[in-house]
PDB file of C-alpha atoms in Angstrom:
ATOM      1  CA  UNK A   1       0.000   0.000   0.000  1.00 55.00           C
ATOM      2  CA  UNK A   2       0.848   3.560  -0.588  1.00 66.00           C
ATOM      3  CA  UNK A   3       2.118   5.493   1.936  1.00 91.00           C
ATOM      4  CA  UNK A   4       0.752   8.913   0.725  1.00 94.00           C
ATOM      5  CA  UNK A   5      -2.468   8.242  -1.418  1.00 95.00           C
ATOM      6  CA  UNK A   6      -4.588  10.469  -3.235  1.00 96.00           C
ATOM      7  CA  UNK A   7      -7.735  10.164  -4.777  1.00 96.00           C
ATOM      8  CA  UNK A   8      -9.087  10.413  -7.439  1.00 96.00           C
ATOM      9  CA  UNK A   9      -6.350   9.402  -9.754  1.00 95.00           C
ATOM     10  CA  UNK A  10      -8.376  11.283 -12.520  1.00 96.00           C
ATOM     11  CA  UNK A  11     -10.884  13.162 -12.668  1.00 96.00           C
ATOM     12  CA  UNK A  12     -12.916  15.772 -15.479  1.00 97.00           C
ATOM     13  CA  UNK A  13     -14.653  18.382 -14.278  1.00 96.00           C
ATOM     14  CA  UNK A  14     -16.526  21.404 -15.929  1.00 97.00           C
ATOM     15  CA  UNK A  15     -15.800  25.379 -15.816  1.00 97.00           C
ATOM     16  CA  UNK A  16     -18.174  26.620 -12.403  1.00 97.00           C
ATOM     17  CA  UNK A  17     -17.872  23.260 -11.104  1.00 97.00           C
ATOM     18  CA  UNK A  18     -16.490  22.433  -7.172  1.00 96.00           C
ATOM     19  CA  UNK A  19     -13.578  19.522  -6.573  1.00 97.00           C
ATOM     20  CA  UNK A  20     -12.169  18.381  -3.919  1.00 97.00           C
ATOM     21  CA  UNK A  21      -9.277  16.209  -4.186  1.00 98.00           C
ATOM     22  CA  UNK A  22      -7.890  14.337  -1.202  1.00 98.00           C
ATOM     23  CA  UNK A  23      -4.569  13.142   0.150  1.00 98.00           C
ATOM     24  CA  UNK A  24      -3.999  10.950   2.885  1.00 97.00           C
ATOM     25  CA  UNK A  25      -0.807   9.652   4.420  1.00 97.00           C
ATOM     26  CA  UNK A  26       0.004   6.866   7.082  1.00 95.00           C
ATOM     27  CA  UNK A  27       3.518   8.330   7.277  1.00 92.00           C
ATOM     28  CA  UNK A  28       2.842   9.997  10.573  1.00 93.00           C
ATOM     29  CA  UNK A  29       3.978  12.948   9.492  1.00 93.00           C
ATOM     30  CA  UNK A  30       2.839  16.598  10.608  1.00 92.00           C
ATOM     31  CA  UNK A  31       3.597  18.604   7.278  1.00 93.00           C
ATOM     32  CA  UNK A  32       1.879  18.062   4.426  1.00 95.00           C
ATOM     33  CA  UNK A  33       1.546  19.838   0.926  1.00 95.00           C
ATOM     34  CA  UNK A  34      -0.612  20.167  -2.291  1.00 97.00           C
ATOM     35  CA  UNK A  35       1.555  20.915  -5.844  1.00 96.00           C
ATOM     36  CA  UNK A  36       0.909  21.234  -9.143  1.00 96.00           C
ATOM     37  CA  UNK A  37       2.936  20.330 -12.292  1.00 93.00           C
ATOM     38  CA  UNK A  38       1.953  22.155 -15.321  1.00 91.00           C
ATOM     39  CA  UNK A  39       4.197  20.848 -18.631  1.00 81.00           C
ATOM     40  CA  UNK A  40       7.603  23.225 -18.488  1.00 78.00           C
ATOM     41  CA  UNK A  41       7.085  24.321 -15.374  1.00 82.00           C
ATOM     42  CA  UNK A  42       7.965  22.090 -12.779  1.00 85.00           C
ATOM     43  CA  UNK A  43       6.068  21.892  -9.613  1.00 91.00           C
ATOM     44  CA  UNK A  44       4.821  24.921  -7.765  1.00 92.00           C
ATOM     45  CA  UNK A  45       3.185  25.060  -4.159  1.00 93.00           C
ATOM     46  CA  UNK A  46       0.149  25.089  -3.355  1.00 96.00           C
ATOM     47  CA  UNK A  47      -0.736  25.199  -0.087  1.00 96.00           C
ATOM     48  CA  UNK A  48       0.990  23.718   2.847  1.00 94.00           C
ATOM     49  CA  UNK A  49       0.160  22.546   6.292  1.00 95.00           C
ATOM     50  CA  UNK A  50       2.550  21.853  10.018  1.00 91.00           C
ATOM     51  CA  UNK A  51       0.110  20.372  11.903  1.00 91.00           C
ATOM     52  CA  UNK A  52      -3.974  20.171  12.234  1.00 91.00           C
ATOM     53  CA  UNK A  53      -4.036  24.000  13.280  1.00 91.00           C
ATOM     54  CA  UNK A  54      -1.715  25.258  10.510  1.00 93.00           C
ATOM     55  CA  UNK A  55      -2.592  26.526   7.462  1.00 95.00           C
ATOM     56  CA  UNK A  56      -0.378  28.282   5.154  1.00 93.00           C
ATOM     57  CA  UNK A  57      -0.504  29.709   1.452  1.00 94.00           C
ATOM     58  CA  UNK A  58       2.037  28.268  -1.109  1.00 92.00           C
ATOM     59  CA  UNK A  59       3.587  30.070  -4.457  1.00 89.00           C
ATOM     60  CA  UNK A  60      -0.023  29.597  -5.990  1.00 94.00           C
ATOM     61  CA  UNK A  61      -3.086  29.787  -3.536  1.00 96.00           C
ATOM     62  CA  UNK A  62      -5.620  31.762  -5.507  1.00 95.00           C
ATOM     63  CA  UNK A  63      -8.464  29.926  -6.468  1.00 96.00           C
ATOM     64  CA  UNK A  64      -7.654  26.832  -4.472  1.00 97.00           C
ATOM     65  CA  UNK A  65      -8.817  26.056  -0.369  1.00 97.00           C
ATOM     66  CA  UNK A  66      -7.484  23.002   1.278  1.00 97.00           C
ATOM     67  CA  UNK A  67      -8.296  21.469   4.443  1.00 97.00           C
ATOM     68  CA  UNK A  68      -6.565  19.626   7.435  1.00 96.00           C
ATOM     69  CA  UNK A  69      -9.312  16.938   8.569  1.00 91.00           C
ATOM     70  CA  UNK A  70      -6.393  15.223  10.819  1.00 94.00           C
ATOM     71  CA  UNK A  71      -3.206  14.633  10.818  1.00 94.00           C
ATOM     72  CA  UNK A  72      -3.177  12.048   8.373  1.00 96.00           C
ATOM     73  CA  UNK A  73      -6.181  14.155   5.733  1.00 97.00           C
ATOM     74  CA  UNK A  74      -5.327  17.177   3.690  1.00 98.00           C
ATOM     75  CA  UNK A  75      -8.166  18.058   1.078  1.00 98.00           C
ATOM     76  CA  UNK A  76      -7.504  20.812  -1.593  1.00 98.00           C
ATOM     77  CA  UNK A  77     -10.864  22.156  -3.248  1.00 98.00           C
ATOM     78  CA  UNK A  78     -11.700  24.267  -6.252  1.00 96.00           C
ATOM     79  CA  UNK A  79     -14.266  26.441  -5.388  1.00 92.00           C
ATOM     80  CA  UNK A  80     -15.070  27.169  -8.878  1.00 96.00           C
ATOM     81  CA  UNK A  81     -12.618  25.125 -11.104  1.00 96.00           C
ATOM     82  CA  UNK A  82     -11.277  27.591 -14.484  1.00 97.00           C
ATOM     83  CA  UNK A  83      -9.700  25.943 -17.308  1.00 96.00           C
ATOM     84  CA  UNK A  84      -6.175  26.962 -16.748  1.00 95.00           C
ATOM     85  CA  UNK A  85      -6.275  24.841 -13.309  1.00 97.00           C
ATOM     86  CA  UNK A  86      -6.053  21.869 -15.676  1.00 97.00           C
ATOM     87  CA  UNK A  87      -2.847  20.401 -14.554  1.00 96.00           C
ATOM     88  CA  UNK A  88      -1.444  17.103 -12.335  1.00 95.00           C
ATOM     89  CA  UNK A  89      -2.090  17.573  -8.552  1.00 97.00           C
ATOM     90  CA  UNK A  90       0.071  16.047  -6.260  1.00 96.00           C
ATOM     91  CA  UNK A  91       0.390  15.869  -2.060  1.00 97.00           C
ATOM     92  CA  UNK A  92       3.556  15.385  -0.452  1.00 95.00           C
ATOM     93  CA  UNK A  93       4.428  14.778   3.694  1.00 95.00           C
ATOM     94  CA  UNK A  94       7.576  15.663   4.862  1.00 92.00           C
ATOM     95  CA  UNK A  95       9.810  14.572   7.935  1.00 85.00           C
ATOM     96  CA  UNK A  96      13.303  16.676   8.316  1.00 83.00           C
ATOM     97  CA  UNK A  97      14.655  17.655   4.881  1.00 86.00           C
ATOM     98  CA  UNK A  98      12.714  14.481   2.762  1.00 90.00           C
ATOM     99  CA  UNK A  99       9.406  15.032   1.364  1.00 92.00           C
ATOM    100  CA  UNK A 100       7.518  11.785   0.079  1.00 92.00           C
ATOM    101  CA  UNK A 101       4.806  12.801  -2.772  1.00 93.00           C
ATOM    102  CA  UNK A 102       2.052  10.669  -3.488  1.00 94.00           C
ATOM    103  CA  UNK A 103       1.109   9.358  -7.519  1.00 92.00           C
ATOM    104  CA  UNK A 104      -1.139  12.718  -8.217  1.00 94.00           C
ATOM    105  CA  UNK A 105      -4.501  12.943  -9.720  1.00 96.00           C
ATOM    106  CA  UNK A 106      -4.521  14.775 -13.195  1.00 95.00           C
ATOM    107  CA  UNK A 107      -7.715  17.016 -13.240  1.00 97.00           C
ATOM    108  CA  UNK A 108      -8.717  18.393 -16.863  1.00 97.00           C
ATOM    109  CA  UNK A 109     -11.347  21.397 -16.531  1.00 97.00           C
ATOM    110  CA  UNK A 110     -13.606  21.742 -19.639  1.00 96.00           C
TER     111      UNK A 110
ATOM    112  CA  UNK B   1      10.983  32.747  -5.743  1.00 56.00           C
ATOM    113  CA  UNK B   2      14.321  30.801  -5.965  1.00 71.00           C
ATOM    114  CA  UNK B   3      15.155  29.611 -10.053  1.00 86.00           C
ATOM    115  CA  UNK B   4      16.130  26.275 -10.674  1.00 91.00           C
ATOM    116  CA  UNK B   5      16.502  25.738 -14.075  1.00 93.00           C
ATOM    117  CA  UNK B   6      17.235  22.241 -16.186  1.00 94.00           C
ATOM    118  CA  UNK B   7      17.441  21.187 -19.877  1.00 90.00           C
ATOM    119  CA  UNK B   8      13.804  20.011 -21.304  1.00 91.00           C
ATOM    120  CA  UNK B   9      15.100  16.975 -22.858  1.00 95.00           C
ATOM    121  CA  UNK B  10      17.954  14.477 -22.620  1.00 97.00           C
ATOM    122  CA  UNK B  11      18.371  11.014 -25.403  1.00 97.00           C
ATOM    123  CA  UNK B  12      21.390   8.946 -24.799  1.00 97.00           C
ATOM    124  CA  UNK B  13      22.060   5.422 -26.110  1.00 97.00           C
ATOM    125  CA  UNK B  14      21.874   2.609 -23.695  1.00 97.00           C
ATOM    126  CA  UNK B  15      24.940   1.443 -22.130  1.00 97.00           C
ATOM    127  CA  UNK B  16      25.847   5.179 -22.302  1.00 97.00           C
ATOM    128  CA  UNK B  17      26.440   7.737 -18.811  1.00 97.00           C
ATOM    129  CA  UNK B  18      23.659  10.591 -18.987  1.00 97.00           C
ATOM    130  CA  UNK B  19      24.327  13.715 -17.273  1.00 98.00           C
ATOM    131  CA  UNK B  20      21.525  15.771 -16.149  1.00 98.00           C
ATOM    132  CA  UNK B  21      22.353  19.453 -15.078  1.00 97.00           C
ATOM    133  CA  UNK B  22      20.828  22.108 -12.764  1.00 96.00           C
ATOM    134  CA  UNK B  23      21.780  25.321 -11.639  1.00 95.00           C
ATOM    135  CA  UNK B  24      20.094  27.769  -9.299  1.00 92.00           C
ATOM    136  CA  UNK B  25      20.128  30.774  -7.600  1.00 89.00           C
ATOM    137  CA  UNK B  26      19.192  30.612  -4.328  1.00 82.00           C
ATOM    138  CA  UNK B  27      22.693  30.973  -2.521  1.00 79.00           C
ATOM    139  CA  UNK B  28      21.203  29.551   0.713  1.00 81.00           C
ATOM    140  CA  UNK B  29      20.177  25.897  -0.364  1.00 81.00           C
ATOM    141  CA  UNK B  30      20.926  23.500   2.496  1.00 85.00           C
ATOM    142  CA  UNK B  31      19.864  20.361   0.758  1.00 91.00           C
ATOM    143  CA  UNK B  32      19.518  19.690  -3.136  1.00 94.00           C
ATOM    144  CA  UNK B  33      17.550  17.029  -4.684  1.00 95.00           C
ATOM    145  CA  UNK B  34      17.222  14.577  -8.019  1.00 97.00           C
ATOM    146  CA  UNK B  35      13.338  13.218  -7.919  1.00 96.00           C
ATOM    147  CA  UNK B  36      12.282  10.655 -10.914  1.00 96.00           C
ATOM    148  CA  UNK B  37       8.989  10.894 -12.168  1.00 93.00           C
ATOM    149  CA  UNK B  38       8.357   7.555 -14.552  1.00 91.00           C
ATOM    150  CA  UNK B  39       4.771   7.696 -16.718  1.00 84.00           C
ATOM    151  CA  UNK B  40       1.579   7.853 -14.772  1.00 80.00           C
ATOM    152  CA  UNK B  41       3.747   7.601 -11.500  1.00 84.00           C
ATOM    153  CA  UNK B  42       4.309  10.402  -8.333  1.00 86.00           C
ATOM    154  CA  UNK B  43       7.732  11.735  -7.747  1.00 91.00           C
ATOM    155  CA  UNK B  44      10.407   9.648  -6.456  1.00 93.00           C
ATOM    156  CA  UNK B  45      12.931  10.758  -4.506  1.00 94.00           C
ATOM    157  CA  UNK B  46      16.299   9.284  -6.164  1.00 95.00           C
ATOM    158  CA  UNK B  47      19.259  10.834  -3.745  1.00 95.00           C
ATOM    159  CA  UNK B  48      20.227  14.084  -2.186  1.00 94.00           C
ATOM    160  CA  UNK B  49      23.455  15.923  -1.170  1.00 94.00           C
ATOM    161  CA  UNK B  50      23.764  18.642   1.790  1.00 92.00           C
ATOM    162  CA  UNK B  51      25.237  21.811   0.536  1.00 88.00           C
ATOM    163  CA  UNK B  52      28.778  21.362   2.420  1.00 89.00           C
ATOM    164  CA  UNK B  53      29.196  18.020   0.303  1.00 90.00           C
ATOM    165  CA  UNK B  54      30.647  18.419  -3.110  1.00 93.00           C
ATOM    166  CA  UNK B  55      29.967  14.848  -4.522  1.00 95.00           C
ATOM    167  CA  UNK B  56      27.980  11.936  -3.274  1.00 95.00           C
ATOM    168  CA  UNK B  57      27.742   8.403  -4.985  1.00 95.00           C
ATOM    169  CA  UNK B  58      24.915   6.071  -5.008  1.00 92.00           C
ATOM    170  CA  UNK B  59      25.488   2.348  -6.750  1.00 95.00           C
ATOM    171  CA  UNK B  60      25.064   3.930 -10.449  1.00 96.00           C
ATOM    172  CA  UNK B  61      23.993   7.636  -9.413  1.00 97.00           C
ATOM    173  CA  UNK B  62      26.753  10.315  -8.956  1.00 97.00           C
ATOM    174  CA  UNK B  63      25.945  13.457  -7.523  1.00 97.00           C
ATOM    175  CA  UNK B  64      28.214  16.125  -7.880  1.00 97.00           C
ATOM    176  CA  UNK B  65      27.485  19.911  -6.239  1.00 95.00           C
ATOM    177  CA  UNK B  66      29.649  23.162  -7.117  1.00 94.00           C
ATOM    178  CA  UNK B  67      28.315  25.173  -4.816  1.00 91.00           C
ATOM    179  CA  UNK B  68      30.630  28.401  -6.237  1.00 92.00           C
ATOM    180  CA  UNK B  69      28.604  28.167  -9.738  1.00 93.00           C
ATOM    181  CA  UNK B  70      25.651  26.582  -8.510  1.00 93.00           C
ATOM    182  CA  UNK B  71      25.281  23.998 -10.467  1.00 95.00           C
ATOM    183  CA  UNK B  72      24.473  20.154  -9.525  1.00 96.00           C
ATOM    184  CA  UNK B  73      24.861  17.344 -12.020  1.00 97.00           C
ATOM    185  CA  UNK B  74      23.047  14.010 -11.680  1.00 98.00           C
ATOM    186  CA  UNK B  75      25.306  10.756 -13.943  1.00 98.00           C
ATOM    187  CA  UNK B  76      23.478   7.769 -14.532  1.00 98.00           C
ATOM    188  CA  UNK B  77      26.145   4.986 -15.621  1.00 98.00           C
ATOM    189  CA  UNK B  78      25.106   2.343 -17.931  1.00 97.00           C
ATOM    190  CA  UNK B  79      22.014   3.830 -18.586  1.00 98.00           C
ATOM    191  CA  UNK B  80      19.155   1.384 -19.069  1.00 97.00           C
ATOM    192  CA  UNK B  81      15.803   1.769 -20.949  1.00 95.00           C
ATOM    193  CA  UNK B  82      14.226   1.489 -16.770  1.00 94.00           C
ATOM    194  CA  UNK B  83      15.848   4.927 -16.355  1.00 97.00           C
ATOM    195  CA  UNK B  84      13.757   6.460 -19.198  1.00 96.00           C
ATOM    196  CA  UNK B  85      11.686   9.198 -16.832  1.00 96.00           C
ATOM    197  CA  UNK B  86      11.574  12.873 -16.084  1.00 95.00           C
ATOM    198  CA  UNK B  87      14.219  14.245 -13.572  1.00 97.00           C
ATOM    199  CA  UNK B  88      13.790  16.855 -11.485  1.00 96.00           C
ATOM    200  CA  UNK B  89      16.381  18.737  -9.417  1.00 96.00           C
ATOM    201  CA  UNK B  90      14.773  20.599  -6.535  1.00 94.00           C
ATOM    202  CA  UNK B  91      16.517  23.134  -3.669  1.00 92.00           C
ATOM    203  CA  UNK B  92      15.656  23.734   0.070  1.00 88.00           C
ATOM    204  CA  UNK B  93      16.969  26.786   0.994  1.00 75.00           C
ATOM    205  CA  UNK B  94      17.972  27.635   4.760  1.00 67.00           C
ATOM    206  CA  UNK B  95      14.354  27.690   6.742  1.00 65.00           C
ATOM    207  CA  UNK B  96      12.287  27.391   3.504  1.00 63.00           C
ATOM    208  CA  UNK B  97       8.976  25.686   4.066  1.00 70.00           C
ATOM    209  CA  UNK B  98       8.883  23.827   0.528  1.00 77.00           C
ATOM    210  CA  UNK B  99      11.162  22.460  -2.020  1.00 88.00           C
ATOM    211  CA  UNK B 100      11.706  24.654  -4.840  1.00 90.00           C
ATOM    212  CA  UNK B 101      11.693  22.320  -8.225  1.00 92.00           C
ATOM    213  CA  UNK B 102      13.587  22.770 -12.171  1.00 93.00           C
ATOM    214  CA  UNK B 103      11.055  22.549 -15.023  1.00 92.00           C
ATOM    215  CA  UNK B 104      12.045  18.489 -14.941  1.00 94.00           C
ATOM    216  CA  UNK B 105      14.699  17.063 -17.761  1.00 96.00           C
ATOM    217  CA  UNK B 106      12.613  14.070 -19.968  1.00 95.00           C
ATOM    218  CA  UNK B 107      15.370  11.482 -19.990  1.00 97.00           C
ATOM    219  CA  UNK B 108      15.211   9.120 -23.154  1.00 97.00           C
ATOM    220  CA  UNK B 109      17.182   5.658 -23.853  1.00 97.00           C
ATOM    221  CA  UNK B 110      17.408   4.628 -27.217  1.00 96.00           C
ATOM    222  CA  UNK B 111      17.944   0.453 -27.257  1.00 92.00           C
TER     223      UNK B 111
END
């Protein structure tokens, strides 16, 4: 089993529409993080998160919300998912200086 | 934000070394990073060096760091067609949060 797994793998949505993908680890770990890859780009944060109480913005935050549900649950939601947020999603824990990423869920917005 | 910057693509024959470059510009990186991302797959983390190490070998991986021109190479010897992936070099700079990620170098062997 995966240690960081998020679902859905893949998912199409429509312009206006709200997602929520999730990520869930049974690392243990307190920090977790939501990327995305975009072709060219590289990765670029998202959002990231220390513990249950701590929220903080990434590189990239408009348009997105996430949520810590526990320590082992961090949801990021489109409140109204836009074209150009077509891309491949991933969530990542960290412990020290390693971060473990999970196999990301590519969402295409129509 | 910090640059990191890598080479789109990469083709070498198999049996060949590859050598997969970085630079960036952050002159506080404390760790640096090679991740491999196959098809349809998350990011795996392939080896790391600390910024006070100038080299760092790993079975066929060599890692080699000049910190002066910041610049980090990742050799593959004997590259097989199983090393076909994207590479990405990533930097952690002194109390950064995050990893800060190149654009990703698509690595292709030719049989």
């Amino acid at each position: 089993d995966a240690d960081v797994t998020q679902t859905p793998r893949n998912r199409i949505t429509k312009t206006g529409k709200r997602i929520m993908l999730e990520c869930s680890q049974t690392k243990g770990h307190d920090r977790m993080y939501w990327y995305r890859q975009d072709p060219g780009l590289g990765l670029r944060l998202i959002y990231y998160s220390f513990d249950v109480k701590d929220i903080n913005k990434g590189e990239i935050s408009d348009g997105y919300s996430v949520s810590r549900q526990a320590q082992a649950k961090f949801s990021l939601s489109l409140e109204s998912a836009i074209p150009n947020q077509t891309a491949l999603y991933f969530c990542a824990t960290s412990e020290g200086y390693i971060q473990y990423f999970g196999a990301g869920t590519r969402l295409s917005v129509l | 934000g910090e640059d990191v910057e890598q080479s789109l693509f990469l083709s070498v024959r198999e049996g060949d070394s590859s050598v997969i470059n970085c630079t960036y510009t952050d002159s506080s990186s404390t760790y640096l990073y090679w991740y491999k991302q196959e098809p349809g797959a998350g990011l795996q983390l392939l080896t790391y060096i600390f910024s006070n190490m100038d080299m760092k070998q790993d079975q066929r991986l060599t890692v080699l760091l000049n910190k002066k021109d910041k610049h980090l190479s990742l050799r593959i010897a004997d590259t097989q067609t199983g090393d076909s992936a994207i590479y990405f070099c990533a930097e952690r700079g002194t109390g950064a949060n995050n990893l800060f990620f190149g654009t990703g170098t698509r690595l292709t062997v030719i049989p």
